[in-house]
PDB file of C-alpha atoms in Angstrom:
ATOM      1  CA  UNK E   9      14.399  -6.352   5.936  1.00 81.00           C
ATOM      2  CA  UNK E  10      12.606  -3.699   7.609  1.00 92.00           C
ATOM      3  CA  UNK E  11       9.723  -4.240  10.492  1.00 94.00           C
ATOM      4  CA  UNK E  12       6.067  -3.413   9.906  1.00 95.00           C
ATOM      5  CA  UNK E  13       7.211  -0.230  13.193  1.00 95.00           C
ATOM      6  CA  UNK E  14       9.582   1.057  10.441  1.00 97.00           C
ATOM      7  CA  UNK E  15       7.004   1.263   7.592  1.00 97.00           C
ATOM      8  CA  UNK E  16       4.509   2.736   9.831  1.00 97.00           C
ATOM      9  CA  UNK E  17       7.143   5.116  11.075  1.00 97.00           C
ATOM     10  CA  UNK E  18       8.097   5.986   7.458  1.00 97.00           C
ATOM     11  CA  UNK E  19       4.386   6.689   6.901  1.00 98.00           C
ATOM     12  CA  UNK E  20       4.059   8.889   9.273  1.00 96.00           C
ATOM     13  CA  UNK E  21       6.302  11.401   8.047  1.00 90.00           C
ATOM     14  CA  UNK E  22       4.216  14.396   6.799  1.00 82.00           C
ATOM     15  CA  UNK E  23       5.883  14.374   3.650  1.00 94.00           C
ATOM     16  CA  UNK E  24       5.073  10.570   2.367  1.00 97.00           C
ATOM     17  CA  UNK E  25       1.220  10.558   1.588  1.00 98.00           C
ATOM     18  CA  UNK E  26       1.754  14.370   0.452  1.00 97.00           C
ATOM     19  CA  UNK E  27       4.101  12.801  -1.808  1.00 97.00           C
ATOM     20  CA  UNK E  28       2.512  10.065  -3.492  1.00 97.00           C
ATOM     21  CA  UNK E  29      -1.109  11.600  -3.772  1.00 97.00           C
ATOM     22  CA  UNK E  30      -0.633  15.917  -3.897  1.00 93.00           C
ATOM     23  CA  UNK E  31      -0.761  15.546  -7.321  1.00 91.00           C
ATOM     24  CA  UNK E  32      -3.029  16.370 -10.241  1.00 91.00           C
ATOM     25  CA  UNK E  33      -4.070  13.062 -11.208  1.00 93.00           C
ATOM     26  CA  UNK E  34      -7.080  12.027 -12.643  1.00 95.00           C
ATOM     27  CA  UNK E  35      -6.968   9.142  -9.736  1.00 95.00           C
ATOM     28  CA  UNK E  36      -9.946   7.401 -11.204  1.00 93.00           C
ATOM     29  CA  UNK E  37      -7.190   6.415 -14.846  1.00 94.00           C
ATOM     30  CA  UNK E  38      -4.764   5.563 -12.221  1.00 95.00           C
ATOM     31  CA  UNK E  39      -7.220   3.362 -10.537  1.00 95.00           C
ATOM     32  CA  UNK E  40      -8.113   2.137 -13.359  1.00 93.00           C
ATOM     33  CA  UNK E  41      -4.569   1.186 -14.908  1.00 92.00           C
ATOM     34  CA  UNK E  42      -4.136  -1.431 -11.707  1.00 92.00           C
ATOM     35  CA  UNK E  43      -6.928  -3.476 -13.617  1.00 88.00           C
ATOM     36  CA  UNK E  44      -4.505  -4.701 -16.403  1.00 90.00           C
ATOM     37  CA  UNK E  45      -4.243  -8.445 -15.543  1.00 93.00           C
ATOM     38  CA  UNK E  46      -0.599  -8.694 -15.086  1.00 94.00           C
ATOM     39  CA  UNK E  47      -1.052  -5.936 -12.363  1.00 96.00           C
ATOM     40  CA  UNK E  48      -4.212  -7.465 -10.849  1.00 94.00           C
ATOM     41  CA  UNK E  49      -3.050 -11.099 -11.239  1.00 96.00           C
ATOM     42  CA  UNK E  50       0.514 -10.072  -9.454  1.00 97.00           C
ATOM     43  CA  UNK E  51      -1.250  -8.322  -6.535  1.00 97.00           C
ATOM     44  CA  UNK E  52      -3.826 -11.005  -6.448  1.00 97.00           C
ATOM     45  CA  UNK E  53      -0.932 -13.896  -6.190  1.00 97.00           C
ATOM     46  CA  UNK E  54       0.897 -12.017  -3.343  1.00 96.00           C
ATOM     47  CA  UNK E  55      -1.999 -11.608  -1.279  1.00 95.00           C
ATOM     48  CA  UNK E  56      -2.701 -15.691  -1.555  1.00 95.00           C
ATOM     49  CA  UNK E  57       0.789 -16.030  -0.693  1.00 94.00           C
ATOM     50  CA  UNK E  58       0.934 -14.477   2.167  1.00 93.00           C
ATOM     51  CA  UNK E  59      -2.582 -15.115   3.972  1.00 90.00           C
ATOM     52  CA  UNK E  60      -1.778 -18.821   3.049  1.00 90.00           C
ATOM     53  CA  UNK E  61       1.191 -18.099   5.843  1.00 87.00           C
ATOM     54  CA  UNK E  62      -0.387 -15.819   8.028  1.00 80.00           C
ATOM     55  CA  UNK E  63      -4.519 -14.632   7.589  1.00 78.00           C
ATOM     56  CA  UNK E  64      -4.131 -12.523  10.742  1.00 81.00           C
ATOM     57  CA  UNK E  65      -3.443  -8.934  11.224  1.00 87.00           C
ATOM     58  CA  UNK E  66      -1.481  -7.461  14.155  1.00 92.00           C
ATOM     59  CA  UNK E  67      -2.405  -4.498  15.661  1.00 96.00           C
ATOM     60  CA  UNK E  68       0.567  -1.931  13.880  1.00 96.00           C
ATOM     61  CA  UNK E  69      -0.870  -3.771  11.073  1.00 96.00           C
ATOM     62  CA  UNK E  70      -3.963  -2.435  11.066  1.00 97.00           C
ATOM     63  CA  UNK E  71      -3.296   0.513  12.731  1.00 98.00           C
ATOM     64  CA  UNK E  72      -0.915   1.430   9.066  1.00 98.00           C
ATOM     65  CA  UNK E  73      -3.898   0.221   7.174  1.00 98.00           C
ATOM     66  CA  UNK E  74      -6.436   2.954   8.956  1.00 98.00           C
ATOM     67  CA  UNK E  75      -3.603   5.717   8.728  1.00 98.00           C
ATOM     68  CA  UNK E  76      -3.521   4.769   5.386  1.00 98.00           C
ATOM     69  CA  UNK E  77      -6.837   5.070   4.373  1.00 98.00           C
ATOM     70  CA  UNK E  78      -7.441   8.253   6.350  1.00 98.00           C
ATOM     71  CA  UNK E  79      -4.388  10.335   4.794  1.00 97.00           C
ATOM     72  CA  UNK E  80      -5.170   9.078   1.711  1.00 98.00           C
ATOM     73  CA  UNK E  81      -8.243   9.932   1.809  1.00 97.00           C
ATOM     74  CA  UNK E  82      -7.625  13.207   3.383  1.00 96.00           C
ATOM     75  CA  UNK E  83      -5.649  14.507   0.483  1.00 96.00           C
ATOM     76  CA  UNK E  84      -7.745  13.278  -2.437  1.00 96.00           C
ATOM     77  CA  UNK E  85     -11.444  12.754  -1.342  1.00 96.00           C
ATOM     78  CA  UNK E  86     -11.130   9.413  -3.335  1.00 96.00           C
ATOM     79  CA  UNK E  87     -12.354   6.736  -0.823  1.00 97.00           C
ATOM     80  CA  UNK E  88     -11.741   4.043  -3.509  1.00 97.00           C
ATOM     81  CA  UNK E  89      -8.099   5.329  -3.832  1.00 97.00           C
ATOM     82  CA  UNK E  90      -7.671   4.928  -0.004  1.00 98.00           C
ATOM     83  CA  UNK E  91      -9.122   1.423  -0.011  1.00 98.00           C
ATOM     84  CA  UNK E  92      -6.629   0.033  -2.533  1.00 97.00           C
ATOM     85  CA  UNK E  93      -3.972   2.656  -0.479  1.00 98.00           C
ATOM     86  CA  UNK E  94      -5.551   0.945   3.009  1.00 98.00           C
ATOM     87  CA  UNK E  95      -4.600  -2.054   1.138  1.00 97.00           C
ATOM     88  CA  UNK E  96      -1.383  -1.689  -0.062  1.00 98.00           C
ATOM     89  CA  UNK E  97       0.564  -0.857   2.500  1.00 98.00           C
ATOM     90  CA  UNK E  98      -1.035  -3.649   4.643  1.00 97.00           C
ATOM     91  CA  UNK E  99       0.067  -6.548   2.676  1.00 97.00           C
ATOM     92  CA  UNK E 100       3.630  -4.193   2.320  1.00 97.00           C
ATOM     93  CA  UNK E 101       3.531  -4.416   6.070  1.00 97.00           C
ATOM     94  CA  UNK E 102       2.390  -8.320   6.453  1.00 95.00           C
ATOM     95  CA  UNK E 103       4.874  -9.500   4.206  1.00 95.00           C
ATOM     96  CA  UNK E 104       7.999  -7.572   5.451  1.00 94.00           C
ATOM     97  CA  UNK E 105       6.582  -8.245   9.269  1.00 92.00           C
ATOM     98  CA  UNK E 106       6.707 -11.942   8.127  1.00 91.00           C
ATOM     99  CA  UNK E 107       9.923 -11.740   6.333  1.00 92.00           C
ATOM    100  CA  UNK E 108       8.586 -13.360   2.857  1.00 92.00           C
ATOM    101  CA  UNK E 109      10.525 -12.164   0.181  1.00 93.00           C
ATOM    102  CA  UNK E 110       8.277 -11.369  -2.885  1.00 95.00           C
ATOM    103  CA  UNK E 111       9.504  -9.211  -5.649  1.00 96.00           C
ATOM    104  CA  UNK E 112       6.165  -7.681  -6.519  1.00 97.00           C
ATOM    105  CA  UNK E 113       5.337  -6.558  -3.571  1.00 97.00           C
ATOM    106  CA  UNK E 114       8.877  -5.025  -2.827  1.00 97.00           C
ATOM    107  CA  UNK E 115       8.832  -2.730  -6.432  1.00 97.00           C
ATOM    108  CA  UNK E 116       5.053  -1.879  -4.887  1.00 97.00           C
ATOM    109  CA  UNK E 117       6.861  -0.463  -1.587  1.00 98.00           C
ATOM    110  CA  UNK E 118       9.353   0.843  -3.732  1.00 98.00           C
ATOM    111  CA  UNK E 119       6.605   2.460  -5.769  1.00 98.00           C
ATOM    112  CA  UNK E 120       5.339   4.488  -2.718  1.00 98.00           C
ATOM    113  CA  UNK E 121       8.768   5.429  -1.760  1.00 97.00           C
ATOM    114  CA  UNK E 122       9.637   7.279  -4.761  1.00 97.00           C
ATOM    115  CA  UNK E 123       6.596   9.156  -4.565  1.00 97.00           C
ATOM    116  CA  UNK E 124       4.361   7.281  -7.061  1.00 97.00           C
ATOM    117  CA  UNK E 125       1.337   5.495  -6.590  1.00 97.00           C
ATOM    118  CA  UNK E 126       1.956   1.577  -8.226  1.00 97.00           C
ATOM    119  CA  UNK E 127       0.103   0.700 -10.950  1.00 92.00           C
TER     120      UNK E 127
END
C-alpha cells in the first residue's frame, strides 16, 4: 500500500492533473453525475469510515489537498470541480496513509490514475 509521499509525488507529475481535467468536458454533467446516490452514499460512507479512525489531517495531507485544488483549478476555472478534486485525493491520501482498505475509495484512486475523473 502506497504512502500519502507517494500519492503526492504521483501528483506532482506535470502530466497527472493535465490528464484527468485537459479535456472538453462539460465539468458541470460530470459534477453532476457524482450526485447519483450510490455514488454519493459510497463517498459519503468512506469518509465516516475513516474520520471515525482518524479526524486529523497531517501536513502532506493537506499540502495534496491545496495542490489539488490549485491545479485543478488552474486547468478548468471550475472552483467547484477543485473542491470535490481538493477532496478526493485527501481522503485517497488519509486512507492509504492509515492503511484502511476500502474498495471504493481504491477504484476512486484508480479513477484518477487512468486519467478520468470518478463519478
Amino acid at each position: 500500500m502506497i504512502t500519502a509521499s507517494e500519492i503526492f509525488s504521483i501528483i506532482n507529475d506535470d502530466s497527472f492533473f493535465e490528464n484527468v481535467f485537459n479535456k472538453d468536458m462539460d465539468w458541470d454533467a460530470e459534477l453532476d453525475a457524482r450526485d447519483a446516490v450510490e455514488f454519493d452514499r459510497a463517498w459519503n460512507a468512506s469518509y465516516e469510515k475513516v474520520n471515525e479512525m482518524d479526524s486529523s489531517e497531517n501536513k502532506i495531507i493537506k499540502d495534496i489537498r491545496e495542490f489539488a485544488f490549485k491545479q485543478t483549478f488552474r486547468i478548468t476555472q471550475n472552483s467547484e470541480l477543485a473542491g470535490y478534486t481538493s477532496d478526493d485525493l485527501g481522503l485517497i491520501s488519509k486512507v492509504y496513509e492509515n492503511k484502511i482498505n476500502i474498495e471504493f475509495i481504491q477504484q476512486l484512486w484508480d479513477s484518477y490514475l487512468q486519467g478520468n475523473f470518478p463519478k
